[in-house]
PDB file of C-alpha atoms and ligand atoms in Angstrom:
ATOM      1  CA  MET X   1      -5.861 -51.749   8.742  1.00  0.00           C
ATOM      2  CA  GLU X   2      -5.977 -54.916  10.832  1.00  0.00           C
ATOM      3  CA  ARG X   3      -9.340 -56.664  11.202  1.00  0.00           C
ATOM      4  CA  THR X   4     -10.728 -59.319  13.486  1.00  0.00           C
ATOM      5  CA  TYR X   5     -13.853 -61.443  13.772  1.00  0.00           C
ATOM      6  CA  VAL X   6     -15.903 -60.978  16.954  1.00  0.00           C
ATOM      7  CA  MET X   7     -18.958 -62.970  17.888  1.00  0.00           C
ATOM      8  CA  LEU X   8     -21.222 -62.313  20.855  1.00  0.00           C
ATOM      9  CA  LYS X   9     -22.508 -65.682  22.071  1.00  0.00           C
ATOM     10  CA  PRO X  10     -26.105 -66.713  22.936  1.00  0.00           C
ATOM     11  CA  ASP X  11     -25.551 -65.959  26.648  1.00  0.00           C
ATOM     12  CA  ALA X  12     -24.753 -62.334  25.787  1.00  0.00           C
ATOM     13  CA  TYR X  13     -28.051 -62.138  23.911  1.00  0.00           C
ATOM     14  CA  GLU X  14     -30.030 -63.959  26.633  1.00  0.00           C
ATOM     15  CA  ARG X  15     -28.554 -61.781  29.403  1.00  0.00           C
ATOM     16  CA  ARG X  16     -29.173 -58.523  27.482  1.00  0.00           C
ATOM     17  CA  LEU X  17     -25.441 -57.770  27.433  1.00  0.00           C
ATOM     18  CA  ILE X  18     -25.116 -57.127  23.687  1.00  0.00           C
ATOM     19  CA  GLY X  19     -25.152 -53.332  24.124  1.00  0.00           C
ATOM     20  CA  GLU X  20     -22.782 -53.404  27.078  1.00  0.00           C
ATOM     21  CA  ILE X  21     -20.196 -55.480  25.199  1.00  0.00           C
ATOM     22  CA  ILE X  22     -20.458 -53.465  21.985  1.00  0.00           C
ATOM     23  CA  SER X  23     -20.017 -50.308  24.087  1.00  0.00           C
ATOM     24  CA  ARG X  24     -16.775 -51.653  25.505  1.00  0.00           C
ATOM     25  CA  ILE X  25     -15.457 -52.361  22.000  1.00  0.00           C
ATOM     26  CA  GLU X  26     -16.421 -48.889  20.831  1.00  0.00           C
ATOM     27  CA  ARG X  27     -15.076 -47.129  23.932  1.00  0.00           C
ATOM     28  CA  LYS X  28     -11.726 -48.681  23.074  1.00  0.00           C
ATOM     29  CA  ASN X  29     -12.055 -46.813  19.751  1.00  0.00           C
ATOM     30  CA  PHE X  30     -12.234 -49.978  17.647  1.00  0.00           C
ATOM     31  CA  LYS X  31     -14.501 -49.637  14.608  1.00  0.00           C
ATOM     32  CA  ILE X  32     -17.331 -52.058  13.789  1.00  0.00           C
ATOM     33  CA  THR X  33     -17.385 -52.256   9.997  1.00  0.00           C
ATOM     34  CA  ASP X  34     -20.074 -54.961   9.661  1.00  0.00           C
ATOM     35  CA  ILE X  35     -22.550 -56.577  12.057  1.00  0.00           C
ATOM     36  CA  LYS X  36     -25.380 -59.109  11.851  1.00  0.00           C
ATOM     37  CA  MET X  37     -27.380 -61.516  13.998  1.00  0.00           C
ATOM     38  CA  LEU X  38     -27.538 -65.166  12.972  1.00  0.00           C
ATOM     39  CA  ASN X  39     -28.225 -68.656  14.260  1.00  0.00           C
ATOM     40  CA  LEU X  40     -25.398 -71.199  13.987  1.00  0.00           C
ATOM     41  CA  ASN X  41     -25.788 -74.834  12.908  1.00  0.00           C
ATOM     42  CA  LYS X  42     -23.692 -77.921  13.607  1.00  0.00           C
ATOM     43  CA  ALA X  43     -21.743 -77.678  10.334  1.00  0.00           C
ATOM     44  CA  MET X  44     -20.719 -74.053  10.899  1.00  0.00           C
ATOM     45  CA  LEU X  45     -19.711 -74.809  14.498  1.00  0.00           C
ATOM     46  CA  ALA X  46     -17.657 -77.853  13.516  1.00  0.00           C
ATOM     47  CA  LYS X  47     -15.604 -75.576  11.235  1.00  0.00           C
ATOM     48  CA  HIS X  48     -15.391 -72.698  13.667  1.00  0.00           C
ATOM     49  CA  TYR X  49     -14.414 -74.958  16.579  1.00  0.00           C
ATOM     50  CA  ALA X  50     -12.473 -77.573  14.555  1.00  0.00           C
ATOM     51  CA  HIS X  51      -9.683 -77.461  17.169  1.00  0.00           C
ATOM     52  CA  LEU X  52     -12.176 -78.608  19.843  1.00  0.00           C
ATOM     53  CA  VAL X  53     -14.461 -81.186  18.164  1.00  0.00           C
ATOM     54  CA  ASN X  54     -12.781 -84.112  19.951  1.00  0.00           C
ATOM     55  CA  LYS X  55     -12.865 -82.517  23.415  1.00  0.00           C
ATOM     56  CA  PRO X  56     -15.211 -83.982  26.050  1.00  0.00           C
ATOM     57  CA  PHE X  57     -17.021 -80.664  26.408  1.00  0.00           C
ATOM     58  CA  TYR X  58     -17.716 -80.245  22.669  1.00  0.00           C
ATOM     59  CA  SER X  59     -21.340 -81.441  22.716  1.00  0.00           C
ATOM     60  CA  ALA X  60     -22.141 -79.022  25.559  1.00  0.00           C
ATOM     61  CA  LEU X  61     -20.364 -76.248  23.643  1.00  0.00           C
ATOM     62  CA  GLU X  62     -22.319 -77.059  20.469  1.00  0.00           C
ATOM     63  CA  LYS X  63     -25.643 -77.126  22.335  1.00  0.00           C
ATOM     64  CA  PHE X  64     -24.880 -73.791  24.002  1.00  0.00           C
ATOM     65  CA  MET X  65     -23.795 -72.118  20.757  1.00  0.00           C
ATOM     66  CA  MET X  66     -27.067 -73.211  19.083  1.00  0.00           C
ATOM     67  CA  SER X  67     -29.263 -72.179  22.037  1.00  0.00           C
ATOM     68  CA  GLY X  68     -29.933 -68.713  20.622  1.00  0.00           C
ATOM     69  CA  PRO X  69     -28.674 -66.134  18.156  1.00  0.00           C
ATOM     70  CA  VAL X  70     -25.135 -64.816  17.983  1.00  0.00           C
ATOM     71  CA  VAL X  71     -24.069 -61.331  16.921  1.00  0.00           C
ATOM     72  CA  ALA X  72     -21.282 -61.501  14.341  1.00  0.00           C
ATOM     73  CA  MET X  73     -19.018 -58.518  13.722  1.00  0.00           C
ATOM     74  CA  ILE X  74     -16.019 -57.385  11.758  1.00  0.00           C
ATOM     75  CA  VAL X  75     -13.945 -55.065  13.949  1.00  0.00           C
ATOM     76  CA  GLU X  76     -11.131 -52.913  12.655  1.00  0.00           C
ATOM     77  CA  GLY X  77      -8.246 -51.087  14.321  1.00  0.00           C
ATOM     78  CA  GLU X  78      -4.533 -51.074  15.045  1.00  0.00           C
ATOM     79  CA  ASN X  79      -3.508 -54.407  16.622  1.00  0.00           C
ATOM     80  CA  VAL X  80      -7.215 -55.187  16.951  1.00  0.00           C
ATOM     81  CA  VAL X  81      -6.761 -58.980  17.136  1.00  0.00           C
ATOM     82  CA  GLN X  82      -4.751 -58.813  20.355  1.00  0.00           C
ATOM     83  CA  GLY X  83      -6.699 -55.745  21.506  1.00  0.00           C
ATOM     84  CA  ILE X  84     -10.001 -57.610  21.427  1.00  0.00           C
ATOM     85  CA  ARG X  85      -8.414 -60.657  23.109  1.00  0.00           C
ATOM     86  CA  ASN X  86      -7.337 -58.280  25.911  1.00  0.00           C
ATOM     87  CA  LEU X  87     -10.840 -56.826  26.264  1.00  0.00           C
ATOM     88  CA  MET X  88     -12.310 -60.376  26.353  1.00  0.00           C
ATOM     89  CA  GLY X  89     -10.144 -61.790  29.135  1.00  0.00           C
ATOM     90  CA  ALA X  90      -8.933 -65.364  29.599  1.00  0.00           C
ATOM     91  CA  THR X  91     -10.904 -68.388  28.328  1.00  0.00           C
ATOM     92  CA  LYS X  92     -11.237 -69.898  31.819  1.00  0.00           C
ATOM     93  CA  TRP X  93     -13.533 -67.617  33.740  1.00  0.00           C
ATOM     94  CA  LEU X  94     -11.599 -67.917  37.012  1.00  0.00           C
ATOM     95  CA  GLU X  95      -8.484 -66.708  35.234  1.00  0.00           C
ATOM     96  CA  ALA X  96     -10.191 -63.752  33.546  1.00  0.00           C
ATOM     97  CA  ILE X  97      -9.243 -60.624  35.478  1.00  0.00           C
ATOM     98  CA  GLN X  98     -11.757 -57.982  36.578  1.00  0.00           C
ATOM     99  CA  GLY X  99     -12.161 -55.245  34.034  1.00  0.00           C
ATOM    100  CA  THR X 100     -12.295 -57.718  31.163  1.00  0.00           C
ATOM    101  CA  ILE X 101     -15.624 -58.791  29.665  1.00  0.00           C
ATOM    102  CA  ARG X 102     -15.286 -62.376  30.878  1.00  0.00           C
ATOM    103  CA  GLY X 103     -13.799 -61.277  34.184  1.00  0.00           C
ATOM    104  CA  ASP X 104     -16.729 -58.987  34.865  1.00  0.00           C
ATOM    105  CA  TYR X 105     -19.622 -61.119  33.562  1.00  0.00           C
ATOM    106  CA  ALA X 106     -18.744 -64.824  33.139  1.00  0.00           C
ATOM    107  CA  ASN X 107     -18.914 -67.502  35.833  1.00  0.00           C
ATOM    108  CA  ASN X 108     -18.706 -70.461  33.441  1.00  0.00           C
ATOM    109  CA  THR X 109     -15.995 -71.471  30.945  1.00  0.00           C
ATOM    110  CA  THR X 110     -18.334 -72.563  28.144  1.00  0.00           C
ATOM    111  CA  GLU X 111     -20.790 -69.692  28.513  1.00  0.00           C
ATOM    112  CA  ASN X 112     -18.224 -66.925  28.274  1.00  0.00           C
ATOM    113  CA  LEU X 113     -20.048 -64.295  26.206  1.00  0.00           C
ATOM    114  CA  ILE X 114     -17.624 -63.462  23.432  1.00  0.00           C
ATOM    115  CA  HIS X 115     -15.427 -64.910  20.707  1.00  0.00           C
ATOM    116  CA  GLY X 116     -12.509 -63.061  19.170  1.00  0.00           C
ATOM    117  CA  SER X 117     -10.083 -64.443  16.603  1.00  0.00           C
ATOM    118  CA  ASP X 118      -6.778 -65.620  18.062  1.00  0.00           C
ATOM    119  CA  SER X 119      -4.499 -64.558  15.131  1.00  0.00           C
ATOM    120  CA  ILE X 120      -4.546 -62.287  12.089  1.00  0.00           C
ATOM    121  CA  GLU X 121      -4.603 -65.365   9.858  1.00  0.00           C
ATOM    122  CA  ASN X 122      -7.595 -66.900  11.666  1.00  0.00           C
ATOM    123  CA  ALA X 123      -9.364 -63.521  11.670  1.00  0.00           C
ATOM    124  CA  GLU X 124      -9.359 -63.465   7.849  1.00  0.00           C
ATOM    125  CA  ILE X 125     -10.509 -67.123   7.689  1.00  0.00           C
ATOM    126  CA  GLU X 126     -13.363 -66.459  10.147  1.00  0.00           C
ATOM    127  CA  ILE X 127     -14.427 -63.219   8.386  1.00  0.00           C
ATOM    128  CA  GLU X 128     -14.618 -65.180   5.117  1.00  0.00           C
ATOM    129  CA  ARG X 129     -16.579 -67.976   6.843  1.00  0.00           C
ATOM    130  CA  PHE X 130     -19.192 -65.729   8.416  1.00  0.00           C
ATOM    131  CA  PHE X 131     -19.339 -62.777   6.036  1.00  0.00           C
ATOM    132  CA  GLY X 132     -18.012 -64.097   2.745  1.00  0.00           C
ATOM    133  CA  SER X 133     -15.315 -62.302   0.797  1.00  0.00           C
ATOM    134  CA  LYS X 134     -15.124 -58.694   1.980  1.00  0.00           C
TER     135      LYS X 134
HETATM  136  P1  DAT T   1     -11.272 -68.753  23.350  1.00  0.00           P
HETATM  137  O1  DAT T   1     -12.748 -68.617  23.199  1.00  0.00           O
HETATM  138  O2  DAT T   1     -10.756 -67.984  24.521  1.00  0.00           O
HETATM  139  O3  DAT T   1     -10.511 -68.450  22.077  1.00  0.00           O
HETATM  140  P2  DAT T   1     -10.848 -71.600  22.798  1.00  0.00           P
HETATM  141  O4  DAT T   1     -10.737 -71.221  21.370  1.00  0.00           O
HETATM  142  O5  DAT T   1      -9.754 -72.445  23.398  1.00  0.00           O
HETATM  143  O6  DAT T   1     -10.960 -70.292  23.727  1.00  0.00           O
HETATM  144  O7  DAT T   1     -12.211 -72.337  23.071  1.00  0.00           O
HETATM  145  C1  DAT T   1     -13.396 -71.951  22.410  1.00  0.00           C
HETATM  146  C2  DAT T   1     -14.562 -72.031  23.376  1.00  0.00           C
HETATM  147  O8  DAT T   1     -14.747 -73.391  23.819  1.00  0.00           O
HETATM  148  C3  DAT T   1     -14.359 -71.238  24.652  1.00  0.00           C
HETATM  149  O9  DAT T   1     -14.685 -69.873  24.484  1.00  0.00           O
HETATM  150  C4  DAT T   1     -15.307 -71.942  25.580  1.00  0.00           C
HETATM  151  C5  DAT T   1     -15.149 -73.409  25.168  1.00  0.00           C
HETATM  152  N1  DAT T   1     -14.113 -74.052  25.973  1.00  0.00           N
HETATM  153  C6  DAT T   1     -12.772 -74.055  25.804  1.00  0.00           C
HETATM  154  N2  DAT T   1     -12.145 -74.738  26.741  1.00  0.00           N
HETATM  155  C7  DAT T   1     -13.081 -75.264  27.538  1.00  0.00           C
HETATM  156  C8  DAT T   1     -13.079 -76.072  28.717  1.00  0.00           C
HETATM  157  N3  DAT T   1     -11.943 -76.522  29.225  1.00  0.00           N
HETATM  158  N4  DAT T   1     -14.255 -76.379  29.279  1.00  0.00           N
HETATM  159  C9  DAT T   1     -15.437 -75.939  28.755  1.00  0.00           C
HETATM  160  N5  DAT T   1     -15.522 -75.166  27.656  1.00  0.00           N
HETATM  161  C10 DAT T   1     -14.375 -74.809  27.055  1.00  0.00           C
HETATM  162 MG1   MG T   2     -10.502 -69.490  20.290  1.00  0.00          MG
END
């Protein structure tokens, strides 16, 4: 069964939206097979966001992602990688349509509540990074 890595960001925690977002994932009938809360550090973020470390917004992104705990999950289901991306909505909050998590709750592109792997290959890399071999 396909798996993906999902991470609820510090704004989701701060805004008390953890339960709401998990409910949306479960209502879609995706299965959470592991879950934990953790605090990220600079080294973990530099790996996770390696494609962004040279962007002008990286330092703000890093600061935000270390501003509180994240909730890390392994989520399983048919076509779950794309399915979670669809539930999340677009990266840029103004492009995220209503009914998606970002479309309904985000008004900022950095503080956009949720991460979901963008490919099956990256999902396995991210699961290994945050949960070890499973
Ligand atoms: P996604 O989270 O939709 O996979 P991404 O991998 O391109 O998007 O970027 C990771 C995170 O970095 C994103 O969730 C928020 C931040 N980010 C991306 N592009 C940004 C931008 N143009 N301005 C500010 N933050 C940005
Ligand atoms: Mg991404």
